[in-house]
PDB file of C-alpha atoms in Angstrom:
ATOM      1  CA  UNK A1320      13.207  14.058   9.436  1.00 46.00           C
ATOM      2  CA  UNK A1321      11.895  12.266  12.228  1.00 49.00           C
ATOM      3  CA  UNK A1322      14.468   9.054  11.510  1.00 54.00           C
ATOM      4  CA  UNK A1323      16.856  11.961  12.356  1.00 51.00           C
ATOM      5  CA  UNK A1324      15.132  13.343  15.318  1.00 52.00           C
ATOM      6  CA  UNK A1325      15.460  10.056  16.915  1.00 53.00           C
ATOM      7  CA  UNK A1326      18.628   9.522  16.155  1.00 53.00           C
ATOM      8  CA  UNK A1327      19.800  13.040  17.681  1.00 50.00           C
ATOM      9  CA  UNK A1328      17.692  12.040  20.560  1.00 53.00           C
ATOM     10  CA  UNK A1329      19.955   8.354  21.183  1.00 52.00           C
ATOM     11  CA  UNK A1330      22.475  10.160  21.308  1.00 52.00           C
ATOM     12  CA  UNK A1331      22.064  12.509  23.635  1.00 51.00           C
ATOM     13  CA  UNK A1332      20.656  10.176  25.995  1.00 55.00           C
ATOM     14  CA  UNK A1333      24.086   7.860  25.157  1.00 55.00           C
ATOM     15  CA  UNK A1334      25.771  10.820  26.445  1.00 65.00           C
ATOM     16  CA  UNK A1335      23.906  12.192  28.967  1.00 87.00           C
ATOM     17  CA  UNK A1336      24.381   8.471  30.778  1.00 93.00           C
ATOM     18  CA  UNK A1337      27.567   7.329  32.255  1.00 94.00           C
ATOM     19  CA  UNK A1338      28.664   4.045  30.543  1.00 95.00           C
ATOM     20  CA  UNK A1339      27.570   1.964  33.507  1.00 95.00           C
ATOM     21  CA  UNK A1340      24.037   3.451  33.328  1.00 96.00           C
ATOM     22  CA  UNK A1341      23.857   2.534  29.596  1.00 95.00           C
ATOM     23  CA  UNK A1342      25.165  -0.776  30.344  1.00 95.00           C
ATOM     24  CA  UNK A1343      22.225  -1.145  32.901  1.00 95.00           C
ATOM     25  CA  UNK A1344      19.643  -0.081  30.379  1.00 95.00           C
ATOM     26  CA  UNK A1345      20.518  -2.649  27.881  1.00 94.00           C
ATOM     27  CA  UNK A1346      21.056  -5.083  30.295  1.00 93.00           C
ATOM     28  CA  UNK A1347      17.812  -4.433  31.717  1.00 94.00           C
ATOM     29  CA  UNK A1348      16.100  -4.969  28.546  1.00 93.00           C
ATOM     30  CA  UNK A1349      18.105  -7.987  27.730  1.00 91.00           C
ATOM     31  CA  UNK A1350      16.687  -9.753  31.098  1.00 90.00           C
ATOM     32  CA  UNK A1351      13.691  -7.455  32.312  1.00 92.00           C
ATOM     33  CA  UNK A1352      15.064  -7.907  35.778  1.00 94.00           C
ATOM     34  CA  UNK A1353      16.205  -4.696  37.034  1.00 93.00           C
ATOM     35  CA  UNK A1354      18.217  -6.166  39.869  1.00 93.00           C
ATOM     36  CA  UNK A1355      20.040  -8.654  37.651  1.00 94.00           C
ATOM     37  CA  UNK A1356      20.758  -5.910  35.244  1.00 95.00           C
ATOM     38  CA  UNK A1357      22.450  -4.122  38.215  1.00 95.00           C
ATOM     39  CA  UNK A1358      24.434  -6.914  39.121  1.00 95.00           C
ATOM     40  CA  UNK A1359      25.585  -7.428  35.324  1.00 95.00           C
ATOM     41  CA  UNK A1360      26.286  -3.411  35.153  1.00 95.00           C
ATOM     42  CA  UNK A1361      27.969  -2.403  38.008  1.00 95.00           C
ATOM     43  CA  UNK A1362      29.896  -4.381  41.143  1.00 94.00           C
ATOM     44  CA  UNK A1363      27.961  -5.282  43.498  1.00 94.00           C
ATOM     45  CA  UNK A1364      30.762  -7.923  45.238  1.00 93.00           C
ATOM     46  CA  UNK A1365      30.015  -6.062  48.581  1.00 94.00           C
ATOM     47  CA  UNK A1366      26.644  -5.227  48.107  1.00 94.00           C
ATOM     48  CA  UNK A1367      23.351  -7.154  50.473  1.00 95.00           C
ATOM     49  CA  UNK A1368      20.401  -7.892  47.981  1.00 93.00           C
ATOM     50  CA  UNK A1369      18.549  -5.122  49.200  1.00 95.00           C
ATOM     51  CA  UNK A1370      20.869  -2.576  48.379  1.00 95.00           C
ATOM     52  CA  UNK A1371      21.295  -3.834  44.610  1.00 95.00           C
ATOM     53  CA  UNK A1372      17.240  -3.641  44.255  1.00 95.00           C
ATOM     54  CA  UNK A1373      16.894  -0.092  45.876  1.00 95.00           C
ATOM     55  CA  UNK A1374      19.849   1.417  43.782  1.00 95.00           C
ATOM     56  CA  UNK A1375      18.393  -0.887  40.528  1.00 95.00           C
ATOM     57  CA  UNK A1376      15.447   0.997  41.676  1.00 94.00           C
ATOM     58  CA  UNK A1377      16.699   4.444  41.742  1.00 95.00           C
ATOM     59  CA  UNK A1378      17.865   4.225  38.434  1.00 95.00           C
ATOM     60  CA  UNK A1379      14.632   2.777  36.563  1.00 94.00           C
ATOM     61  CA  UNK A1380      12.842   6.085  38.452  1.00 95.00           C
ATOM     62  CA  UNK A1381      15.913   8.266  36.691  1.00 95.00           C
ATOM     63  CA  UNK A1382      13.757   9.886  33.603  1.00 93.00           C
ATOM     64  CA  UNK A1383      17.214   9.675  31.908  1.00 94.00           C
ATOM     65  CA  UNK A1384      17.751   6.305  32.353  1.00 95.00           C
ATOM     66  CA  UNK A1385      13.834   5.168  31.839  1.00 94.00           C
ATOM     67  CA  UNK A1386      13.932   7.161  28.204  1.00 94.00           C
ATOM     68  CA  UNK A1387      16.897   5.105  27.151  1.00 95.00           C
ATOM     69  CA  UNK A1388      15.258   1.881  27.901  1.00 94.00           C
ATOM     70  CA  UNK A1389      12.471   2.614  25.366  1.00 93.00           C
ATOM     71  CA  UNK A1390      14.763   3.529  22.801  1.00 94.00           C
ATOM     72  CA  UNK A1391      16.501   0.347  23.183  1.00 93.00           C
ATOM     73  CA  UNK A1392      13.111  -1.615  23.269  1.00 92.00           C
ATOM     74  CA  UNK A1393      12.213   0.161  20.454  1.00 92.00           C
ATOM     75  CA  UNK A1394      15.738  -0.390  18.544  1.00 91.00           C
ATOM     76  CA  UNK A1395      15.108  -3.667  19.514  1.00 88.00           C
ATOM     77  CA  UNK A1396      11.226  -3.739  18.302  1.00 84.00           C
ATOM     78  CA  UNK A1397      12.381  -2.626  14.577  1.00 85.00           C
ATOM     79  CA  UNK A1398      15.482  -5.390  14.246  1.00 82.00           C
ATOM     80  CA  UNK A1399      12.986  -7.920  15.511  1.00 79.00           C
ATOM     81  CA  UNK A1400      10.588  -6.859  12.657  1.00 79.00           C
ATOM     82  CA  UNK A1401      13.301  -7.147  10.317  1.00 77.00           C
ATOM     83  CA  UNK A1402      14.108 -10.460  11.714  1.00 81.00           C
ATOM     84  CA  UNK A1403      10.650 -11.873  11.392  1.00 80.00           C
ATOM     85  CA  UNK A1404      10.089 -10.867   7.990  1.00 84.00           C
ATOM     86  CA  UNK A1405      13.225 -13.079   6.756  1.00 86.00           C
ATOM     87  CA  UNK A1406      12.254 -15.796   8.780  1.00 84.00           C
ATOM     88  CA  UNK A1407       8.751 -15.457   7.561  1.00 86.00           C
ATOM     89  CA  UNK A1408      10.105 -15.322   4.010  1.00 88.00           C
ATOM     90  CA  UNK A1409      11.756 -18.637   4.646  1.00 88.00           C
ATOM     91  CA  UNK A1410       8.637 -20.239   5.675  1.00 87.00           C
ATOM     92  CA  UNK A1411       7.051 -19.092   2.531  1.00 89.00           C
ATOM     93  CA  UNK A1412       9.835 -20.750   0.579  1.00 90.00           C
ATOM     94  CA  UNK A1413       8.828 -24.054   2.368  1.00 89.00           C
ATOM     95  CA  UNK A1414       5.453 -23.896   2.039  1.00 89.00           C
ATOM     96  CA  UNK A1415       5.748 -22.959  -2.088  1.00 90.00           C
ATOM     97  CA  UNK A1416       8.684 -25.270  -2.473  1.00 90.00           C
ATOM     98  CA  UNK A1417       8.166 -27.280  -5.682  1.00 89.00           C
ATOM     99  CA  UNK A1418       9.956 -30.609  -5.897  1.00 88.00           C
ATOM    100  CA  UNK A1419      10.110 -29.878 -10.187  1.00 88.00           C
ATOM    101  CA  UNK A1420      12.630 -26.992  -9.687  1.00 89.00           C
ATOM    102  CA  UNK A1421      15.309 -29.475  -8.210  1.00 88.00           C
ATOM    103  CA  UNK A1422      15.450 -31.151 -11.632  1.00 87.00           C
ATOM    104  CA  UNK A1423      16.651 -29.700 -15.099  1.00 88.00           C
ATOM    105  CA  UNK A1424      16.308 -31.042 -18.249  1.00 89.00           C
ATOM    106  CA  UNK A1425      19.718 -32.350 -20.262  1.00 88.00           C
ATOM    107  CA  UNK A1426      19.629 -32.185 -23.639  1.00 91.00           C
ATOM    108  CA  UNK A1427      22.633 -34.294 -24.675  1.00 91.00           C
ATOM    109  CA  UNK A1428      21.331 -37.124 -22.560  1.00 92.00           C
ATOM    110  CA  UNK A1429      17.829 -36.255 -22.945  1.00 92.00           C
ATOM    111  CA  UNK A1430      16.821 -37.130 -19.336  1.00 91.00           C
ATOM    112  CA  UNK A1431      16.708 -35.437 -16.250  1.00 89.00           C
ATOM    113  CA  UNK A1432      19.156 -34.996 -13.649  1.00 85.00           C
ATOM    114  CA  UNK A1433      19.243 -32.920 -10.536  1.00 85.00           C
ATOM    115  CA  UNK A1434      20.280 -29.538 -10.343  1.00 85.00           C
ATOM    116  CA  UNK A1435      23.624 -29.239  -7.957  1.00 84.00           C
ATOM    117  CA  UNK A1436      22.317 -26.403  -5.504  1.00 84.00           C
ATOM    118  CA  UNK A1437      24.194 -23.602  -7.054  1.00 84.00           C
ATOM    119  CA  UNK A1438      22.358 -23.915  -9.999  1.00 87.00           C
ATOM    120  CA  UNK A1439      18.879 -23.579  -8.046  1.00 89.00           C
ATOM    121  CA  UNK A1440      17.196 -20.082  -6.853  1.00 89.00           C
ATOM    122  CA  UNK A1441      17.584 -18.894  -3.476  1.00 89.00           C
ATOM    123  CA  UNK A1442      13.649 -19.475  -2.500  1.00 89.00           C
ATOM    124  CA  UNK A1443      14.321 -23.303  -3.391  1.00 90.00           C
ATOM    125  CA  UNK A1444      17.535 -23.534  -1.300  1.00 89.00           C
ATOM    126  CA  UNK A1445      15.833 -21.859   1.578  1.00 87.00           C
ATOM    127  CA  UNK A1446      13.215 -24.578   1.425  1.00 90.00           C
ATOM    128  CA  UNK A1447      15.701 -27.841   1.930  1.00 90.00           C
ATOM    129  CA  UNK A1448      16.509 -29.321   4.885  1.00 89.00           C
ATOM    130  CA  UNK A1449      18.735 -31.547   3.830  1.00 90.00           C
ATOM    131  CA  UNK A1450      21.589 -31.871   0.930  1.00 86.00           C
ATOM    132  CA  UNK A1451      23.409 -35.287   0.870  1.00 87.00           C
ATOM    133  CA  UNK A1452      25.795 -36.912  -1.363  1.00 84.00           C
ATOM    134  CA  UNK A1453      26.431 -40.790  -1.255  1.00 86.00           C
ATOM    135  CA  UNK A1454      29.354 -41.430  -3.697  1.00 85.00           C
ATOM    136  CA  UNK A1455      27.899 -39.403  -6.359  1.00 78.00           C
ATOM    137  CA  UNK A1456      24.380 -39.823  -5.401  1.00 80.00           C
ATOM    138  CA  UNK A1457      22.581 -36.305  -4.449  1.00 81.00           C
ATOM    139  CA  UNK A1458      19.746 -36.392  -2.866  1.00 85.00           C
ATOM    140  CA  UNK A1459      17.624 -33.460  -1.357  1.00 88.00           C
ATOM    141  CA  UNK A1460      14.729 -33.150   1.247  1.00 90.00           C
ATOM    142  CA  UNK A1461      12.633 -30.500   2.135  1.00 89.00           C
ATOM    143  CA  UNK A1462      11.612 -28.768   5.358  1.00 88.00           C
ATOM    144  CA  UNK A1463       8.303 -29.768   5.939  1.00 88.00           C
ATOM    145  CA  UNK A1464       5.231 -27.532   4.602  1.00 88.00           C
ATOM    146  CA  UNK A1465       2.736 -28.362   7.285  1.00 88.00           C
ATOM    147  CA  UNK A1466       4.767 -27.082   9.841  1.00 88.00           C
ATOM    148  CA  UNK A1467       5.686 -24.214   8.162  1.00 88.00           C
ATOM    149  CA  UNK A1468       2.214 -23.703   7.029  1.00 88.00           C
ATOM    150  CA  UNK A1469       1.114 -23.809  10.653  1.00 87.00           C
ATOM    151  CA  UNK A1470       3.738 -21.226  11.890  1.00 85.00           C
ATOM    152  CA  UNK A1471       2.955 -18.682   9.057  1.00 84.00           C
ATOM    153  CA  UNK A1472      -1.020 -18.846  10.288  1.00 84.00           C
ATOM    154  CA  UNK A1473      -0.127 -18.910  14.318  1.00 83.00           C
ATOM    155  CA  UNK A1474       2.226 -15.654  13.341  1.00 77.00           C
ATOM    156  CA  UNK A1475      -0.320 -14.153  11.430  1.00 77.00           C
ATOM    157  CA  UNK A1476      -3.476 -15.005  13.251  1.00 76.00           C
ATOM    158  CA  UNK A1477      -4.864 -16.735  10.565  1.00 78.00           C
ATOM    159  CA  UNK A1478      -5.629 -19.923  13.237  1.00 69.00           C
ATOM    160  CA  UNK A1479      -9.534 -20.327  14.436  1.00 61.00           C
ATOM    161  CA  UNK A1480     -10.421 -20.314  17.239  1.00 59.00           C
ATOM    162  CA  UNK A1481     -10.743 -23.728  18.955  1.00 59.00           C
ATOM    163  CA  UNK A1482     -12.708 -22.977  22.036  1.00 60.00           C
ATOM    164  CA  UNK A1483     -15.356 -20.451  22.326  1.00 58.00           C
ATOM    165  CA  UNK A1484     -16.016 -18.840  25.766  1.00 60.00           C
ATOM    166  CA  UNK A1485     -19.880 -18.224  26.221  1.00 58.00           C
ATOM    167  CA  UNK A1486     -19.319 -18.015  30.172  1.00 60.00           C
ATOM    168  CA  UNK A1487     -21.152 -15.688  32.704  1.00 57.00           C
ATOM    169  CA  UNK A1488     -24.023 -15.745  35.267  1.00 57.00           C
ATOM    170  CA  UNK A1489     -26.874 -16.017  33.110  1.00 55.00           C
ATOM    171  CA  UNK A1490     -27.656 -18.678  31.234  1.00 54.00           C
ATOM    172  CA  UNK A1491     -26.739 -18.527  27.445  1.00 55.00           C
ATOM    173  CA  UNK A1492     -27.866 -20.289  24.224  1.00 56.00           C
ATOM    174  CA  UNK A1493     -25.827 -20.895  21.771  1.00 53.00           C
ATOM    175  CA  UNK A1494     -27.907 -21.916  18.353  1.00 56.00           C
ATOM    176  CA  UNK A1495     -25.774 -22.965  15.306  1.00 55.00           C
ATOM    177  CA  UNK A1496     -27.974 -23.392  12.422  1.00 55.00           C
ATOM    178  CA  UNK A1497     -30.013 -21.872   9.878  1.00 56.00           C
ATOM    179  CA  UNK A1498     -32.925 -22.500  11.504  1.00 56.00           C
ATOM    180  CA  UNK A1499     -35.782 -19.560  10.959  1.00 57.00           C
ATOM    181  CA  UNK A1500     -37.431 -20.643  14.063  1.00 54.00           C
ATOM    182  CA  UNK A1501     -35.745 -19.216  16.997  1.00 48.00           C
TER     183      UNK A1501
END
């Protein structure tokens, strides 16, 4: 129901604006400069800088136009959420790559030979960066995990601390230990 509601509610804010005002709203969240957005929306050929900031003004103070902009940011909010999970799914692929599942096993020749990458699974695929082929000679290489690794944790705030800020007036003690005394 409320997936509806909000929907209901975009549109009648899409057509309570004139298509210039829209056009300013996304614009405005596409640069977060209202004047620029202005510029982009409407034409301001004949127009002194002043006059483009007090009428980008006026409209950001429009409740109309102000509502629409948080719809957009929060249209924009979900497909970015959407966005980083893929991207984060990716990363997991690189980090959990395994360098076996490039290989299968042939039977007739009983040795190994390397899979061609149709024949491996999507998280696999997601975690090469390169494919190459020199005269019949594949070779593969993978993203590396470190990096990867080190993304996933910054994202996710799994990253310590490296500084820790003990600062103000009074003089402090910091005691690291398992010292009873103290």
């Amino acid at each position: 129901m409320t997936n509806v509601r909000q929907k209901q509610r975009k549109h009648i804010a899409e057509d309570i604006l004139t298509p210039k005002q829209e056009a300013f709203c996304r614009y405005y969240v596409d640069t977060g400069n209202a004047s620029e957005a202005y510029r982009m929306a409407y034409n301001t050929e004949r127009m002194k800088p002043e006059s483009i900031w007090s009428n980008a003004s006026q409209l950001l103070s429009n409740t109309k136009v102000t509502l629409r902009v948080e719809e957009i940011r929060r249209e924009y909010a979900e497909a970015s959420k959407i966005e980083r999970q893929k991207v984060e799914r990716v990363l997991m692929d690189i980090v959990s790559a395994d360098p076996s599942e490039l290989y299968v096993y042939d039977e007739k020749t009983g040795k190994y030979r390397m899979k061609s990458p149709c024949q491996m699974p999507r998280r696999v695929r997601n975690a090469l960066k390169t494919i190459k082929n020199n005269r019949g000679v594949v070779s593969y290489e993978f993203n590396g995990k470190t990096e990867a690794a080190r993304l996933l944790g910054a994202w996710n705030g799994w990253n310590a601390p490296t500084q820790i800020d003990i600062g103000g007036k009074a003089k402090q003690e910091l005691m690291i230990g398992f010292d009873d005394e103290g």
